[in-house]
Amino acid sequence: MRVQLDAIQSLFGLEGKDSVFSSLCTDTAIEDVNTWFGSVAEHFRETHLLSFLRSCTDMADAQILDAFDILDSRSRGHLVFFEFYFLVSLLCAREEGQMKVFLFQRGEDASVLLYSRSKFVAQGTESSDKLATRHLSFFLQTFEMEYDFLETLADLGLNRADLTPREITAVLFAICKIHDEAVASEKLRASGVVETPQPIMEDEDLDQNR
């Protein structure tokens, strides 16, 4: 999935910073995004999200509709500004490899969306203090960040049907670390820099260096 950062910059008038994600975090930028959001329509519906994401990403329509379902966690049929701003921030952070920073800033918002969606789908059948693992998987799949999801769960000892808030945070940070490292490696390759793995020193080498 690719995000056209220049299109987002132009649409919201974000200028003066190398990082589009960082520029979104200013009070002025939030106000500008809110102004644009309010100018689109009285209610920001699926058709509006389709138009917006077609203009600045290569997401398929089905993928965009899945994103709408995640954001519209209470199934109102439209998005509020908090949900739209969360999406724009996530897309920019994802493209720039700043997902760990995004989680530090918007991790609570992510939890609200995930838990709200999980409870709505379950219609009260799931524990109120846990999130169905399948809903986290759906979120990561939609934004093409699942990576080694099952392996990550296993590494953390969390390979089960539901997760607590603390466990969800641990999984998200582990996945976002993988993503940010992948973006950094891609940028190095694009610039012509070849990453050289550090040699593993054998015991004899360690003895000689002492």
XYZ file of C-alpha atoms in Angstrom:
210
model
C 0.000 0.000 0.000
C 1.337 3.392 -0.979
C 0.271 6.792 0.299
C 0.845 9.915 -1.807
C 2.127 12.271 0.861
C 2.356 15.188 -1.549
C -1.374 14.838 -2.274
C -2.168 14.980 1.452
C 0.140 17.965 1.885
C -1.573 19.808 -0.937
C -5.098 18.962 0.189
C -4.614 20.180 3.763
C -2.011 22.876 3.076
C 0.711 21.172 5.112
C 4.009 22.908 4.488
C 7.328 23.697 6.091
C 8.311 20.295 7.502
C 10.114 17.273 6.076
C 7.725 14.882 7.825
C 4.071 15.082 6.831
C 3.135 13.066 9.904
C 4.907 15.561 12.189
C 3.237 18.500 10.472
C -0.158 16.913 11.114
C 0.469 17.058 14.860
C 0.388 20.857 15.093
C -2.708 22.710 16.307
C -2.863 24.646 13.038
C -2.807 21.477 10.948
C -5.508 19.833 13.062
C -7.684 22.908 12.585
C -7.042 22.902 8.831
C -7.912 19.210 8.509
C -11.049 19.783 10.580
C -12.068 22.675 8.328
C -11.655 20.529 5.225
C -13.512 17.633 6.834
C -16.459 19.844 7.737
C -16.597 21.335 4.243
C -17.053 17.976 2.505
C -20.571 17.205 3.711
C -22.769 17.278 6.766
C -22.000 13.589 7.267
C -18.766 12.012 6.015
C -19.976 8.730 4.543
C -18.472 5.789 2.657
C -18.609 7.603 -0.684
C -16.597 10.503 0.748
C -13.939 8.180 2.152
C -13.745 6.339 -1.168
C -13.164 9.626 -3.002
C -10.560 10.811 -0.484
C -8.514 7.599 -0.356
C -8.664 7.047 -4.113
C -7.026 10.467 -4.490
C -4.097 9.821 -2.152
C -3.558 6.045 -1.859
C -3.585 2.930 -4.009
C -6.030 1.145 -1.696
C -8.632 -1.008 -3.424
C -12.265 -0.025 -2.932
C -12.976 -3.130 -0.844
C -10.023 -2.242 1.361
C -11.328 1.319 1.780
C -14.754 0.024 2.789
C -13.086 -2.225 5.370
C -11.262 0.841 6.705
C -14.590 2.660 6.948
C -16.048 -0.223 8.968
C -13.103 -0.068 11.373
C -13.349 3.690 11.813
C -17.151 3.715 12.091
C -16.878 1.462 15.115
C -20.423 2.185 16.316
C -21.993 1.710 12.862
C -23.495 5.206 12.651
C -23.045 5.186 8.879
C -20.662 8.163 8.899
C -17.357 9.254 10.424
C -16.720 11.968 12.973
C -13.586 14.117 12.832
C -11.667 12.163 15.474
C -11.991 9.000 13.361
C -11.002 10.727 10.121
C -8.002 12.464 11.697
C -6.892 9.147 13.184
C -6.931 7.638 9.691
C -4.968 10.471 8.064
C -2.345 10.348 10.824
C -2.070 6.571 10.564
C -1.608 6.665 6.781
C 1.145 9.290 6.957
C 2.928 7.555 9.839
C 2.695 4.253 8.005
C 4.190 5.682 4.815
C 7.018 7.465 6.643
C 7.865 4.567 8.964
C 6.810 6.387 12.139
C 4.233 3.946 13.414
C 5.831 3.604 16.856
C 5.617 7.379 17.289
C 2.016 7.208 16.068
C 1.237 4.631 18.752
C 2.777 6.793 21.467
C 0.551 9.669 20.362
C -2.600 7.863 19.200
C -2.427 4.494 20.934
C -5.380 5.307 23.162
C -7.451 6.276 20.110
C -6.525 2.985 18.461
C -7.709 1.096 21.531
C -11.019 2.981 21.557
C -11.693 2.102 17.919
C -10.645 -1.529 18.260
C -12.568 -2.193 21.457
C -15.677 -0.366 20.264
C -15.722 -2.412 17.064
C -15.111 -5.669 18.918
C -17.979 -5.042 21.352
C -20.371 -3.977 18.602
C -19.718 -7.057 16.469
C -19.926 -9.350 19.473
C -23.108 -7.610 20.681
C -22.117 -7.952 24.293
C -21.019 -11.585 24.142
C -17.334 -10.897 24.820
C -15.618 -9.854 28.005
C -15.634 -6.073 28.368
C -11.944 -5.952 29.278
C -10.644 -8.023 26.349
C -10.382 -7.640 22.581
C -11.004 -10.478 20.142
C -7.708 -11.248 18.427
C -9.498 -11.542 15.076
C -10.460 -7.850 15.239
C -6.834 -6.839 15.695
C -5.878 -9.084 12.773
C -8.577 -7.466 10.608
C -7.269 -3.988 11.497
C -3.686 -4.906 10.570
C -4.740 -6.691 7.370
C -6.777 -3.688 6.208
C -3.778 -1.372 6.467
C -1.364 -4.052 5.178
C 0.637 -4.297 8.386
C -0.049 -7.842 9.506
C 3.487 -9.099 8.772
C 4.211 -12.189 10.931
C 1.134 -11.684 13.092
C 0.730 -15.240 14.359
C 4.471 -15.563 14.904
C 4.478 -12.296 16.852
C 1.638 -13.544 19.049
C 3.527 -16.768 19.666
C 6.771 -14.926 20.489
C 4.896 -12.861 23.061
C 3.097 -15.907 24.440
C -0.261 -14.444 23.370
C -1.482 -16.921 20.775
C -5.108 -17.049 21.932
C -8.623 -15.851 21.069
C -8.672 -12.590 23.006
C -6.261 -10.078 24.499
C -6.177 -7.576 27.353
C -5.408 -3.876 26.728
C -1.802 -4.311 27.879
C -1.353 -7.319 25.605
C -2.838 -5.462 22.641
C -0.347 -2.640 23.208
C 2.547 -5.116 23.277
C 1.430 -6.713 19.994
C 0.923 -3.365 18.257
C 4.348 -2.079 19.265
C 5.991 -5.313 18.114
C 4.243 -5.141 14.725
C 4.945 -1.425 14.308
C 8.623 -1.978 15.104
C 8.780 -4.529 12.269
C 7.024 -2.099 9.933
C 9.230 0.895 10.765
C 12.374 -1.191 10.269
C 11.051 -2.421 6.911
C 10.393 1.162 5.760
C 13.863 2.261 6.906
C 15.466 -0.624 4.981
C 13.462 0.234 1.878
C 14.624 3.849 2.054
C 18.249 2.712 2.322
C 17.882 0.463 -0.709
C 16.232 3.272 -2.685
C 19.161 5.562 -1.884
C 21.659 2.933 -3.045
C 22.955 2.093 0.408
C 23.458 -1.622 1.017
C 22.908 -2.810 4.548
C 25.805 -4.933 5.773
C 24.956 -7.369 8.558
C 27.271 -7.212 11.538
C 29.444 -10.352 11.799
C 28.801 -12.629 14.727
C 31.983 -12.967 16.741
C 33.009 -16.485 17.638
C 34.369 -17.355 21.056
C 37.965 -17.407 19.708
C 37.592 -13.895 18.317
C 36.248 -12.679 21.639
C 39.224 -14.208 23.456
C 41.693 -12.472 21.109
C 40.032 -9.102 21.713
C 40.320 -9.349 25.469
